[in-house]
JSON list of C-alpha atoms in Angstrom, two decimals:
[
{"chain": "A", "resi": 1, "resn": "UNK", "atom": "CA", "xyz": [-19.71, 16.36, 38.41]},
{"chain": "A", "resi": 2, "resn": "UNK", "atom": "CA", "xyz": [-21.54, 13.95, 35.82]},
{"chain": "A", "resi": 3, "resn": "UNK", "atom": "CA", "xyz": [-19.57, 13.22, 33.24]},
{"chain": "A", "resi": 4, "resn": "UNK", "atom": "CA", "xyz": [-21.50, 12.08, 30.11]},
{"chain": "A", "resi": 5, "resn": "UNK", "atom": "CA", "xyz": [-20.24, 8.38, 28.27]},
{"chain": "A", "resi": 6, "resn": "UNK", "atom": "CA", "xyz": [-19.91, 11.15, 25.27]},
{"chain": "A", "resi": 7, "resn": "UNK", "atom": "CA", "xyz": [-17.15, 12.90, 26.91]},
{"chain": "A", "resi": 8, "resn": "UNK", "atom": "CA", "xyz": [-14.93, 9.86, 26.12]},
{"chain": "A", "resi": 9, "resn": "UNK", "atom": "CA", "xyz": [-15.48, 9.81, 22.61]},
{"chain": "A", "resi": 10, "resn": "UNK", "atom": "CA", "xyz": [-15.02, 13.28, 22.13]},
{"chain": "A", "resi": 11, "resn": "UNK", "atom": "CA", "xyz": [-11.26, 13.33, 24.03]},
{"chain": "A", "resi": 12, "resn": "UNK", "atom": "CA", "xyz": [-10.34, 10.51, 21.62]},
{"chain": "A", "resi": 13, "resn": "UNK", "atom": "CA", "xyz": [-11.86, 12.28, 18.58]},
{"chain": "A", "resi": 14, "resn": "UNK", "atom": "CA", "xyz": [-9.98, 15.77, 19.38]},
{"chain": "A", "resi": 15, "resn": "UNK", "atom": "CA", "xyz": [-6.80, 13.37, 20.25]},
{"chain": "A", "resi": 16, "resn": "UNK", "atom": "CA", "xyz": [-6.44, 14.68, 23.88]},
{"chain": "A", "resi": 17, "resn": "UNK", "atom": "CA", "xyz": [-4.77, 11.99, 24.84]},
{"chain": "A", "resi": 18, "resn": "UNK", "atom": "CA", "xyz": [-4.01, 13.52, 28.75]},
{"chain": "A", "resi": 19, "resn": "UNK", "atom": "CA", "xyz": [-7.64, 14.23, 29.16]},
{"chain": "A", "resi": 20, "resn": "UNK", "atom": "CA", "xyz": [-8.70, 10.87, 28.29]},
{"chain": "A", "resi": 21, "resn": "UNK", "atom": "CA", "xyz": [-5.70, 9.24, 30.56]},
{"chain": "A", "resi": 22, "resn": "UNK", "atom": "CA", "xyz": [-7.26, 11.41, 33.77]},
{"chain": "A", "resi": 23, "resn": "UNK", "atom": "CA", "xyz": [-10.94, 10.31, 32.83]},
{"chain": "A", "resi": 24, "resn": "UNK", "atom": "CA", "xyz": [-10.14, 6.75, 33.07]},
{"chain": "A", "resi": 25, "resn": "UNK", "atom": "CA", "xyz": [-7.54, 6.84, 35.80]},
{"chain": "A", "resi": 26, "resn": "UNK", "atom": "CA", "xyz": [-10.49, 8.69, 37.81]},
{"chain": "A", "resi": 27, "resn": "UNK", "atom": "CA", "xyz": [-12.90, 5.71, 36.67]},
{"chain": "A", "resi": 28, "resn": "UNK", "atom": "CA", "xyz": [-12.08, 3.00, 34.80]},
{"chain": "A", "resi": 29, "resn": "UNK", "atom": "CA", "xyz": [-15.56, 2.03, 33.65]},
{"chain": "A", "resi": 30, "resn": "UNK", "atom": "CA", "xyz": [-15.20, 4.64, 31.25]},
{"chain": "A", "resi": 31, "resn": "UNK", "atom": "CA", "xyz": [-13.38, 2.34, 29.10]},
{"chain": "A", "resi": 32, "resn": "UNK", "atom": "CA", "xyz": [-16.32, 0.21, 28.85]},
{"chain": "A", "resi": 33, "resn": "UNK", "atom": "CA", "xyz": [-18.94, 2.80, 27.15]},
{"chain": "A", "resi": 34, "resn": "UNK", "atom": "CA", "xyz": [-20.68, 2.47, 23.97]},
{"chain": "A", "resi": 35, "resn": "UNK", "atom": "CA", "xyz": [-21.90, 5.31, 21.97]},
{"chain": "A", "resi": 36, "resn": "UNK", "atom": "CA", "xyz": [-25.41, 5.33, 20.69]},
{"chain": "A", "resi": 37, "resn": "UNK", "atom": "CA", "xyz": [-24.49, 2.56, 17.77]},
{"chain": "A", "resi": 38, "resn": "UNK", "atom": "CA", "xyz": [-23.48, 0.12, 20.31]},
{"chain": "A", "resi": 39, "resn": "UNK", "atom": "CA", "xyz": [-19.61, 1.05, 19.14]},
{"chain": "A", "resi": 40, "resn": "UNK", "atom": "CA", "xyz": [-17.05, 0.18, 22.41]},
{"chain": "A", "resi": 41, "resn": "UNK", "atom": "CA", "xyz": [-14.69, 3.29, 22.90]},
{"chain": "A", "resi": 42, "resn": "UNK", "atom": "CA", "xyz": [-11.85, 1.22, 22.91]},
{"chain": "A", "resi": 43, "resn": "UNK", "atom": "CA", "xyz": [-13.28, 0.06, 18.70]},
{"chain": "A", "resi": 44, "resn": "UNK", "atom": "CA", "xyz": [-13.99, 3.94, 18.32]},
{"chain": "A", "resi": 45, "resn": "UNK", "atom": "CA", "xyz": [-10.09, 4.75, 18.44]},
{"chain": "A", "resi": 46, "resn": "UNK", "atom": "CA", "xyz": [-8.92, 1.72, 16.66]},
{"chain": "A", "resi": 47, "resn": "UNK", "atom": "CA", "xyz": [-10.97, 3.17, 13.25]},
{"chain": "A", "resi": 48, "resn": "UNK", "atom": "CA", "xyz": [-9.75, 6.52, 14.16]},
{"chain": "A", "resi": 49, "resn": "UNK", "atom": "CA", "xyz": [-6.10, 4.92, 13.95]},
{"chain": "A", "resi": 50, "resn": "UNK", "atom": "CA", "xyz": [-5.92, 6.88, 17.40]},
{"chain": "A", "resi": 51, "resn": "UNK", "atom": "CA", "xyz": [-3.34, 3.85, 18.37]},
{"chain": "A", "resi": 52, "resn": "UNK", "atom": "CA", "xyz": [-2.29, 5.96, 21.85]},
{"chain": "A", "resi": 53, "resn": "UNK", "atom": "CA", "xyz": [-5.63, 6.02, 22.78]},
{"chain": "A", "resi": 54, "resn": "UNK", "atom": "CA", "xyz": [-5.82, 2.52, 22.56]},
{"chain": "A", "resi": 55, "resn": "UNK", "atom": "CA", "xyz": [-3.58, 1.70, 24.46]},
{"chain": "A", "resi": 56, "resn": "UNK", "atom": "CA", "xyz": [-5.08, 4.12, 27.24]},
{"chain": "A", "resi": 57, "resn": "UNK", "atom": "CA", "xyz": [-8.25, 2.31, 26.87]},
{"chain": "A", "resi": 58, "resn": "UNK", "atom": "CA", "xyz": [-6.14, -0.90, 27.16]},
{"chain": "A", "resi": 59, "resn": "UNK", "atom": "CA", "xyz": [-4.76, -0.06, 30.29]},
{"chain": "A", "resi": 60, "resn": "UNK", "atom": "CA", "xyz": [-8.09, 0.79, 31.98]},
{"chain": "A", "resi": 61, "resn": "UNK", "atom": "CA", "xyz": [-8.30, -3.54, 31.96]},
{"chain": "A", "resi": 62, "resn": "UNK", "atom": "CA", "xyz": [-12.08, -3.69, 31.00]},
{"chain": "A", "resi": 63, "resn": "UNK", "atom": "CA", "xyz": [-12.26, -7.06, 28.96]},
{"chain": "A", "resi": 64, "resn": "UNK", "atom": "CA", "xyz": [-11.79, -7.58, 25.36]},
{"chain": "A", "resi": 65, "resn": "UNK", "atom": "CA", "xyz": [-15.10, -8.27, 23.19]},
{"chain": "A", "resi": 66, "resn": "UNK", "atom": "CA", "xyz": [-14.74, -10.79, 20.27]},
{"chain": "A", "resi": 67, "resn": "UNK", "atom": "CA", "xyz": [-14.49, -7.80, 18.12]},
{"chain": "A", "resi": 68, "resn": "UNK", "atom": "CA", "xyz": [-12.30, -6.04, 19.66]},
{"chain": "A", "resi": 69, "resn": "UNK", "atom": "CA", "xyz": [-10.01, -9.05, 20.38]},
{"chain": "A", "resi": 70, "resn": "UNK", "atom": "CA", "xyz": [-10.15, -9.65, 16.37]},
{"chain": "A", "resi": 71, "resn": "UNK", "atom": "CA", "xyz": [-9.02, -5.81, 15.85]},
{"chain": "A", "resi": 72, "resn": "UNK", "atom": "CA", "xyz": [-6.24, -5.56, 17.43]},
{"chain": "A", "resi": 73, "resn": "UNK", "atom": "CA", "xyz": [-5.14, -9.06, 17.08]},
{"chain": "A", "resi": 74, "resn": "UNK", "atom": "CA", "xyz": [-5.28, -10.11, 20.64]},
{"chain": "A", "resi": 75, "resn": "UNK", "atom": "CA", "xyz": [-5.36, -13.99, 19.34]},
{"chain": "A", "resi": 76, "resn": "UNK", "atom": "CA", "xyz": [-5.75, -15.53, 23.07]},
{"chain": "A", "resi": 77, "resn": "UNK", "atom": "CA", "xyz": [-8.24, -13.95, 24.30]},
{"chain": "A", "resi": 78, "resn": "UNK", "atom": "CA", "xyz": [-10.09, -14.48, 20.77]},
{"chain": "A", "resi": 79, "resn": "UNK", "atom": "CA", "xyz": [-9.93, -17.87, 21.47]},
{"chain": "A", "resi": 80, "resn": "UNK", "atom": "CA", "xyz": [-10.68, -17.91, 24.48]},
{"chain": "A", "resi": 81, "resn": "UNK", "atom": "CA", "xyz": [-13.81, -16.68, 23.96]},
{"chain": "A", "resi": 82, "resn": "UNK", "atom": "CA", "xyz": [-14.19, -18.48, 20.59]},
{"chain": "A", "resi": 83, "resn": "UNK", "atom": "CA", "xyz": [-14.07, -21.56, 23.65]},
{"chain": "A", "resi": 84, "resn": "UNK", "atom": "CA", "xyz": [-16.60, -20.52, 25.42]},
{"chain": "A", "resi": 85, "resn": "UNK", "atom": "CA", "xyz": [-19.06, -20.65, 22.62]},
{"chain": "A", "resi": 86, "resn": "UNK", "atom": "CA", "xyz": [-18.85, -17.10, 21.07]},
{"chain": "A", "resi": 87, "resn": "UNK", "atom": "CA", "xyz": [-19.46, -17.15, 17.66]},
{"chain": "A", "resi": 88, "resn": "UNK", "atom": "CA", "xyz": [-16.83, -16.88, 14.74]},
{"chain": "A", "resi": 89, "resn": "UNK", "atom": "CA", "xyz": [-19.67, -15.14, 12.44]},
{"chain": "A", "resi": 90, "resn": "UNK", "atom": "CA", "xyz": [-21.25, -12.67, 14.65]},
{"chain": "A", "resi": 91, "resn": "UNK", "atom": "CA", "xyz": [-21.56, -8.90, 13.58]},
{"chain": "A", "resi": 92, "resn": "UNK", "atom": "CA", "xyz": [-20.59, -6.18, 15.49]},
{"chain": "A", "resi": 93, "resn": "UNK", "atom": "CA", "xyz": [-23.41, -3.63, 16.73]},
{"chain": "A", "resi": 94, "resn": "UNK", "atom": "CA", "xyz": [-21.72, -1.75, 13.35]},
{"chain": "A", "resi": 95, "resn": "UNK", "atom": "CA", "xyz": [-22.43, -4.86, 11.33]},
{"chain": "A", "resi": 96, "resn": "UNK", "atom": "CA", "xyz": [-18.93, -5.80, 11.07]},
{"chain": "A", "resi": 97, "resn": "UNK", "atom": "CA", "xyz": [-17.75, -9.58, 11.11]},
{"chain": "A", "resi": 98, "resn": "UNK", "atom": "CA", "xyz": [-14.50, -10.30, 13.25]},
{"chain": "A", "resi": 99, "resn": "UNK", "atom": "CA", "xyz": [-13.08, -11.85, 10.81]},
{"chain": "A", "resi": 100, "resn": "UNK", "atom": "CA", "xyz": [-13.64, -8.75, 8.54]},
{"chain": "A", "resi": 101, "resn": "UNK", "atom": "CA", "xyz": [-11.98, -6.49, 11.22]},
{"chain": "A", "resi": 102, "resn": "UNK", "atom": "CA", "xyz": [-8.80, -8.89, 11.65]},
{"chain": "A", "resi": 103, "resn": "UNK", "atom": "CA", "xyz": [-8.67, -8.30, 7.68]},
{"chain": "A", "resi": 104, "resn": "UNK", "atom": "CA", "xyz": [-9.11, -4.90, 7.77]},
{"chain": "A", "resi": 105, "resn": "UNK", "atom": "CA", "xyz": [-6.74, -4.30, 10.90]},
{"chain": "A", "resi": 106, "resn": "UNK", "atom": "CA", "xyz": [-3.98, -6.38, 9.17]},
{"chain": "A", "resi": 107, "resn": "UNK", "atom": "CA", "xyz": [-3.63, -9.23, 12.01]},
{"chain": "A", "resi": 108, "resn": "UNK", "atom": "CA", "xyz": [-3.40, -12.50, 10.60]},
{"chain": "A", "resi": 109, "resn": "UNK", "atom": "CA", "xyz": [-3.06, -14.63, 13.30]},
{"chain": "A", "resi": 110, "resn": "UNK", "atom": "CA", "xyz": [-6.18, -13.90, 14.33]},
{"chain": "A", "resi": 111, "resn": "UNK", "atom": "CA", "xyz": [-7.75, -14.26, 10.62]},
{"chain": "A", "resi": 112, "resn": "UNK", "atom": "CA", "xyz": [-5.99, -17.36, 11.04]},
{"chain": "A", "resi": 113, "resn": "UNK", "atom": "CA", "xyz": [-7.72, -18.11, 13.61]},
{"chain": "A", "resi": 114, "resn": "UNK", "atom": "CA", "xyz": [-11.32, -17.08, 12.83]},
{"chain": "A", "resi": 115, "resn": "UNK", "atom": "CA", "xyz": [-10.65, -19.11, 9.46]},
{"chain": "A", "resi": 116, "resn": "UNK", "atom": "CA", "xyz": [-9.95, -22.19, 11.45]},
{"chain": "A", "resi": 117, "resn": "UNK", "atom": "CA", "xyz": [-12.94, -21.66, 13.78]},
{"chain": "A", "resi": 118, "resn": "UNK", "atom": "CA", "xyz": [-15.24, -21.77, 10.89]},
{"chain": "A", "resi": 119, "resn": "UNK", "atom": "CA", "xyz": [-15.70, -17.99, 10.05]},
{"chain": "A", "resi": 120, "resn": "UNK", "atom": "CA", "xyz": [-16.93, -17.50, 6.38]},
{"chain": "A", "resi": 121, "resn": "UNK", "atom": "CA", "xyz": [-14.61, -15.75, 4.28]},
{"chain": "A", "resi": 122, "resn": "UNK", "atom": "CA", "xyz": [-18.48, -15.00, 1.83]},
{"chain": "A", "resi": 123, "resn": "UNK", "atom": "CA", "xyz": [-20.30, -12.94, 4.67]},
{"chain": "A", "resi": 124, "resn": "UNK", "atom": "CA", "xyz": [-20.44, -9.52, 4.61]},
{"chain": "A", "resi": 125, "resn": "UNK", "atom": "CA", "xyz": [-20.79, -7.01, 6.93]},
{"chain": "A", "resi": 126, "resn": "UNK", "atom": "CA", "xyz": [-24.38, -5.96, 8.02]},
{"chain": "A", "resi": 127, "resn": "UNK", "atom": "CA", "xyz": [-24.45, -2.29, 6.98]},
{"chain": "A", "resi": 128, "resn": "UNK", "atom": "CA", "xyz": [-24.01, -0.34, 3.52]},
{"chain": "A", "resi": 129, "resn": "UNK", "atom": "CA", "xyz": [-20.79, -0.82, 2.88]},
{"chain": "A", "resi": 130, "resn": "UNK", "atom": "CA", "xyz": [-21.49, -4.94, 2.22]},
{"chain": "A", "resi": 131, "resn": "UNK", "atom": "CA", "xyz": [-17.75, -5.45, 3.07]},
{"chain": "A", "resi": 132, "resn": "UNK", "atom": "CA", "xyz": [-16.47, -9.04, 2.70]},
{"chain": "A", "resi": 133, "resn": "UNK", "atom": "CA", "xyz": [-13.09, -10.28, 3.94]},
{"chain": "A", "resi": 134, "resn": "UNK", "atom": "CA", "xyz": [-11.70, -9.64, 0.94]},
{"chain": "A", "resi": 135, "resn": "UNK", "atom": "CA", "xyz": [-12.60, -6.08, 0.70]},
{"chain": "A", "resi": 136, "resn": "UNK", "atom": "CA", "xyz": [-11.48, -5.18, 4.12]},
{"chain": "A", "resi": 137, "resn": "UNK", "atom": "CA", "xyz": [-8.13, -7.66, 3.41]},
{"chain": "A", "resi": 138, "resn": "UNK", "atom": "CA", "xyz": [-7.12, -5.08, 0.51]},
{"chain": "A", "resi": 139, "resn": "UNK", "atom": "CA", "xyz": [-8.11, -1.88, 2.25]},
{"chain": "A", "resi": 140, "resn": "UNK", "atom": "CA", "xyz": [-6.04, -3.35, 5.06]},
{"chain": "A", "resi": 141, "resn": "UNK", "atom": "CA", "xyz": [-3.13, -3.60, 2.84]},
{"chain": "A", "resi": 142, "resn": "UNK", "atom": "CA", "xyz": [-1.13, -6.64, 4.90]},
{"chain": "A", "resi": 143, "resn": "UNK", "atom": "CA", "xyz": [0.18, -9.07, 2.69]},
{"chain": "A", "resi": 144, "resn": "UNK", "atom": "CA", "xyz": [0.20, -12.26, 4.60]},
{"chain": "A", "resi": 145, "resn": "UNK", "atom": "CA", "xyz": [-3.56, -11.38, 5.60]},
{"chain": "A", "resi": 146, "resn": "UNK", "atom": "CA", "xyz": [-4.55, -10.89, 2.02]},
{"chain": "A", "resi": 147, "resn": "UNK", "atom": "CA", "xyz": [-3.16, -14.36, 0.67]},
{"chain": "A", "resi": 148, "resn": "UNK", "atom": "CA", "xyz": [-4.76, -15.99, 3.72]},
{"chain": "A", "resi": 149, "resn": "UNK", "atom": "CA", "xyz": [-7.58, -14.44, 2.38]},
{"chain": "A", "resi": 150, "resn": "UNK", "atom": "CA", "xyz": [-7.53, -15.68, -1.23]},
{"chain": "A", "resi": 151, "resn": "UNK", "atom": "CA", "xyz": [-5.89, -19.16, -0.49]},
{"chain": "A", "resi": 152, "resn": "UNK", "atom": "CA", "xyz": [-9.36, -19.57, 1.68]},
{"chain": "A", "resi": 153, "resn": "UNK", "atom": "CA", "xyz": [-11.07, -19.60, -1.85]},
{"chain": "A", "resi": 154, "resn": "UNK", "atom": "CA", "xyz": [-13.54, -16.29, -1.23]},
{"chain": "A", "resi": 155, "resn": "UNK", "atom": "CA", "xyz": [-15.76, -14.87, -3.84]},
{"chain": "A", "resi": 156, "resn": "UNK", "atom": "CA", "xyz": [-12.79, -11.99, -5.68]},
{"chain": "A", "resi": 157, "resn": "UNK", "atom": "CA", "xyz": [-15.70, -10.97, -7.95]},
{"chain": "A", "resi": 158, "resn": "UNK", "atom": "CA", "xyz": [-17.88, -9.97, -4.90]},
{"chain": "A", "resi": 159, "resn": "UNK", "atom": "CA", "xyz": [-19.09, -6.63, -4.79]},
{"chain": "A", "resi": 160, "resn": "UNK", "atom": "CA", "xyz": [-19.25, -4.34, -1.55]},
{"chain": "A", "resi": 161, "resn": "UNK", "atom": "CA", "xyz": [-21.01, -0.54, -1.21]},
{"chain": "A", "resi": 162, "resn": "UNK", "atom": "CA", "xyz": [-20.99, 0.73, -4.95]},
{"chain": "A", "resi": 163, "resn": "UNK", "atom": "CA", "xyz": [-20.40, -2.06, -6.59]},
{"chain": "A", "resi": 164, "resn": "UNK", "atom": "CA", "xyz": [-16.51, -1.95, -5.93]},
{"chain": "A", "resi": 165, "resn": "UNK", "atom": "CA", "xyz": [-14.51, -5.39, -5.90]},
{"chain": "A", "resi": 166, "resn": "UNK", "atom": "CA", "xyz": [-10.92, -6.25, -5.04]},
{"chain": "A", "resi": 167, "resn": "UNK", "atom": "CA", "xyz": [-9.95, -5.71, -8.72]},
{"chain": "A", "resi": 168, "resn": "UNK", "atom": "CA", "xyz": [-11.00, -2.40, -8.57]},
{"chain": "A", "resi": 169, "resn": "UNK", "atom": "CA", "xyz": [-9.39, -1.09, -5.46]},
{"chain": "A", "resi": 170, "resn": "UNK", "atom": "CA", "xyz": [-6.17, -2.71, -6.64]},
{"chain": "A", "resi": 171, "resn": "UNK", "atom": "CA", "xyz": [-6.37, -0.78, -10.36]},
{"chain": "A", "resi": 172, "resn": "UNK", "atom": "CA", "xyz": [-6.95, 2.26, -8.60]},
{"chain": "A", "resi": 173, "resn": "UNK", "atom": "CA", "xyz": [-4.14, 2.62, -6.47]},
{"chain": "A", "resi": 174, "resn": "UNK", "atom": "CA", "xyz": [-2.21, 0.85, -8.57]},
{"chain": "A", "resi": 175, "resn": "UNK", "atom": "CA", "xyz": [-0.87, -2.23, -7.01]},
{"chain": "A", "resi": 176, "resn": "UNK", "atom": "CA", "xyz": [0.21, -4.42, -9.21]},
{"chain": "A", "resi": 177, "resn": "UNK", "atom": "CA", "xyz": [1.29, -7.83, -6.98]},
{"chain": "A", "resi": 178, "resn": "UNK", "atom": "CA", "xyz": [-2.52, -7.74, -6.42]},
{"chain": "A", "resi": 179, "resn": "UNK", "atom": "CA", "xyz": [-3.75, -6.84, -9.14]},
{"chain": "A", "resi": 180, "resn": "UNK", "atom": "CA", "xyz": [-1.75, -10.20, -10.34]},
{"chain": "A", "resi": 181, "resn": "UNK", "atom": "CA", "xyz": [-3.12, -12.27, -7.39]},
{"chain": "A", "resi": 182, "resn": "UNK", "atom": "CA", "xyz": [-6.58, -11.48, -8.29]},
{"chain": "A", "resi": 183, "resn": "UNK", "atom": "CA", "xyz": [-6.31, -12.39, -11.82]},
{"chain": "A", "resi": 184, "resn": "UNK", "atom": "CA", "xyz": [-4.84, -15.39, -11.30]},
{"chain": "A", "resi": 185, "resn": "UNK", "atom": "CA", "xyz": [-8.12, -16.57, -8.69]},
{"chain": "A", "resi": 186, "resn": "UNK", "atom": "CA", "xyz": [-10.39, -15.56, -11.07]},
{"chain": "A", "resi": 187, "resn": "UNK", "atom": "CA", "xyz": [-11.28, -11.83, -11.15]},
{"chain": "A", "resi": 188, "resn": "UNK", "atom": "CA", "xyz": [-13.06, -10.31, -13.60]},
{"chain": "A", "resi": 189, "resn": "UNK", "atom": "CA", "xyz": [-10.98, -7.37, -15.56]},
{"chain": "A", "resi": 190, "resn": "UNK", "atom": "CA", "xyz": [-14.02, -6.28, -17.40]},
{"chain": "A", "resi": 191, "resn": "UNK", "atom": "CA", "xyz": [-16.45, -5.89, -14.13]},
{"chain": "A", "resi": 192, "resn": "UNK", "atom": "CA", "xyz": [-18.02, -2.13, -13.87]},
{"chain": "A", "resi": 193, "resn": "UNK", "atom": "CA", "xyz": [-19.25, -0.68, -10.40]},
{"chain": "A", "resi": 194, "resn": "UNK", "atom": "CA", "xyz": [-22.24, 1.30, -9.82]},
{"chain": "A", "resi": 195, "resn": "UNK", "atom": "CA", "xyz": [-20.86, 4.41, -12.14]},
{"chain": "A", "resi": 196, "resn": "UNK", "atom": "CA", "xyz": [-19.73, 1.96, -14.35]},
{"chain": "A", "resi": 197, "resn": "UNK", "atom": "CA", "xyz": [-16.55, 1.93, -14.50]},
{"chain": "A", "resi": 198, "resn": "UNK", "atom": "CA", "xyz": [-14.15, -0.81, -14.88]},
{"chain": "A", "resi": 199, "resn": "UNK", "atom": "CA", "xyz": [-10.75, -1.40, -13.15]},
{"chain": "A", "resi": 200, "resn": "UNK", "atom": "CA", "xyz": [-9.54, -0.08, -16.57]},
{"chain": "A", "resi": 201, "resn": "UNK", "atom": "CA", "xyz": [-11.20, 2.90, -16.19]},
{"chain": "A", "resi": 202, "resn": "UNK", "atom": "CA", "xyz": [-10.13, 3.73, -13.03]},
{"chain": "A", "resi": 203, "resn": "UNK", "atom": "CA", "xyz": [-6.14, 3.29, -13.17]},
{"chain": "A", "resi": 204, "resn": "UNK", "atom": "CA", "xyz": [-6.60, 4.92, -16.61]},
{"chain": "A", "resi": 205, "resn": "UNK", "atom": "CA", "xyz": [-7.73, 8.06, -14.43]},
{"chain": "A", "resi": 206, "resn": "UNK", "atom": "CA", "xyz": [-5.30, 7.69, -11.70]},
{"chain": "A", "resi": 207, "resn": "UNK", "atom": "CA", "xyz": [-2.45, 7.20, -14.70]},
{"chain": "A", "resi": 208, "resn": "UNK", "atom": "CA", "xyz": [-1.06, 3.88, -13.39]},
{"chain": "A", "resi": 209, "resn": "UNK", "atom": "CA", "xyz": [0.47, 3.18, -16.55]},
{"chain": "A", "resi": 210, "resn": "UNK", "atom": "CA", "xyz": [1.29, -0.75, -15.15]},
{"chain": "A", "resi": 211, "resn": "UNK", "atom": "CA", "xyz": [-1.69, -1.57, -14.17]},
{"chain": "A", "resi": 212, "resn": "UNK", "atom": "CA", "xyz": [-3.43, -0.05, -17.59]},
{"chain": "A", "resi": 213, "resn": "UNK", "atom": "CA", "xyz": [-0.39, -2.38, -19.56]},
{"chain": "A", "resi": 214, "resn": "UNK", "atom": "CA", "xyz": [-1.53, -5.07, -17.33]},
{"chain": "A", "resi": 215, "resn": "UNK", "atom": "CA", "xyz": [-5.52, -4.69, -17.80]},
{"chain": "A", "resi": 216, "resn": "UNK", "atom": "CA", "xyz": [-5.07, -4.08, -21.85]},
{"chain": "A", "resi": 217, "resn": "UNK", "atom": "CA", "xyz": [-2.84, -7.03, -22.23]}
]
């Protein structure tokens, strides 16, 4: 029986984790597909935070890509391929950088590691959602990657899909400790996104009585 390179991505989207251990124990190569955007299976799982099928994919042995190295914060074999002349600013077939997807994964030794390699903490991704390292730093929520992050002097007023910036996200949900970092490198209270709304606005909907304090002050 033919088994379609769709079959993979399906047993990781339903989470049938057994299924998609027999698959690849029955052939390995199945770890290797891509899906019509060019998307490894093994990237596929990591942004469905399907972290068991990861590690099923993992075990199949098919080399790390750059971008998948950067994901899941495999730092040698990033640099080893870093060494052999891949590039630190490349996009992903989904537009992403690697650096973005070490921010957005939380791994900062391999941010780290980008950063020192010459990755631009300005580029953003290739697609609609314009996501810069900073964006994917706060959606990724890891501390130590989000002050690598700012103490690599990005753009904290940049704006990704809708006009959102850091500031924003941070308001919303009502974080405080960023909201602070931000401030202090620069970023702009008053800035509206596409609906215009300002950070005010938004932790004023969300009641984050803090953050509005904060903002009015």
């Amino acid at each position: 029986m033919t088994i379609s390179a769709s079959t993979a991505f399906d047993l990781v989207k339903n989470g049938d984790l057994d299924a998609l251990k027999a698959l690849l124990a029955s052939d390995p190569s199945h770890a290797a597909t891509r899906n019509e955007q060019g998307v490894s299976l093994l990237m596929f799982a990591r942004y469905q935070f399907k972290l068991d099928a990861v590690e099923a994919i993992l075990a199949a042995g098919i080399p790390l890509d750059l971008f998948e190295a950067a994901a899941l914060g495999k730092a040698d074999r990033l640099r080893e391929l870093l060494d052999a002349g891949d590039s630190a600013n490349a996009f992903a077939p989904d537009g992403m950088t690697p650096l973005g997807l070490a921010c957005f994964f939380g791994q900062p030794e391999a941010a780290r590691l980008l950063l020192s390699r010459g990755a631009d903490v300005g580029t953003a991704s290739q697609n609609p959602m314009k996501v810069a390292p900073i964006h994917a730093a706060v959606a990724g929520k890891n501390a130590e990657v989000i002050d690598l992050i700012l103490s690599s002097n990005p753009d904290v007023n940049a704006k990704q899909q809708q006009g959102w910036t850091a500031i924003h996200s941070a308001a919303m949900h009502g974080d405080l400790a960023l909201l602070e970092k931000l401030l202090a490198r620069g970023a702009d209270p008053r800035v509206k996104n596409d609906d215009g709304k300002t950070p005010l606005d938004l932790a004023t909907e969300k009641v984050q009585e803090t953050i509005i304090q904060k903002l009015k002050r």
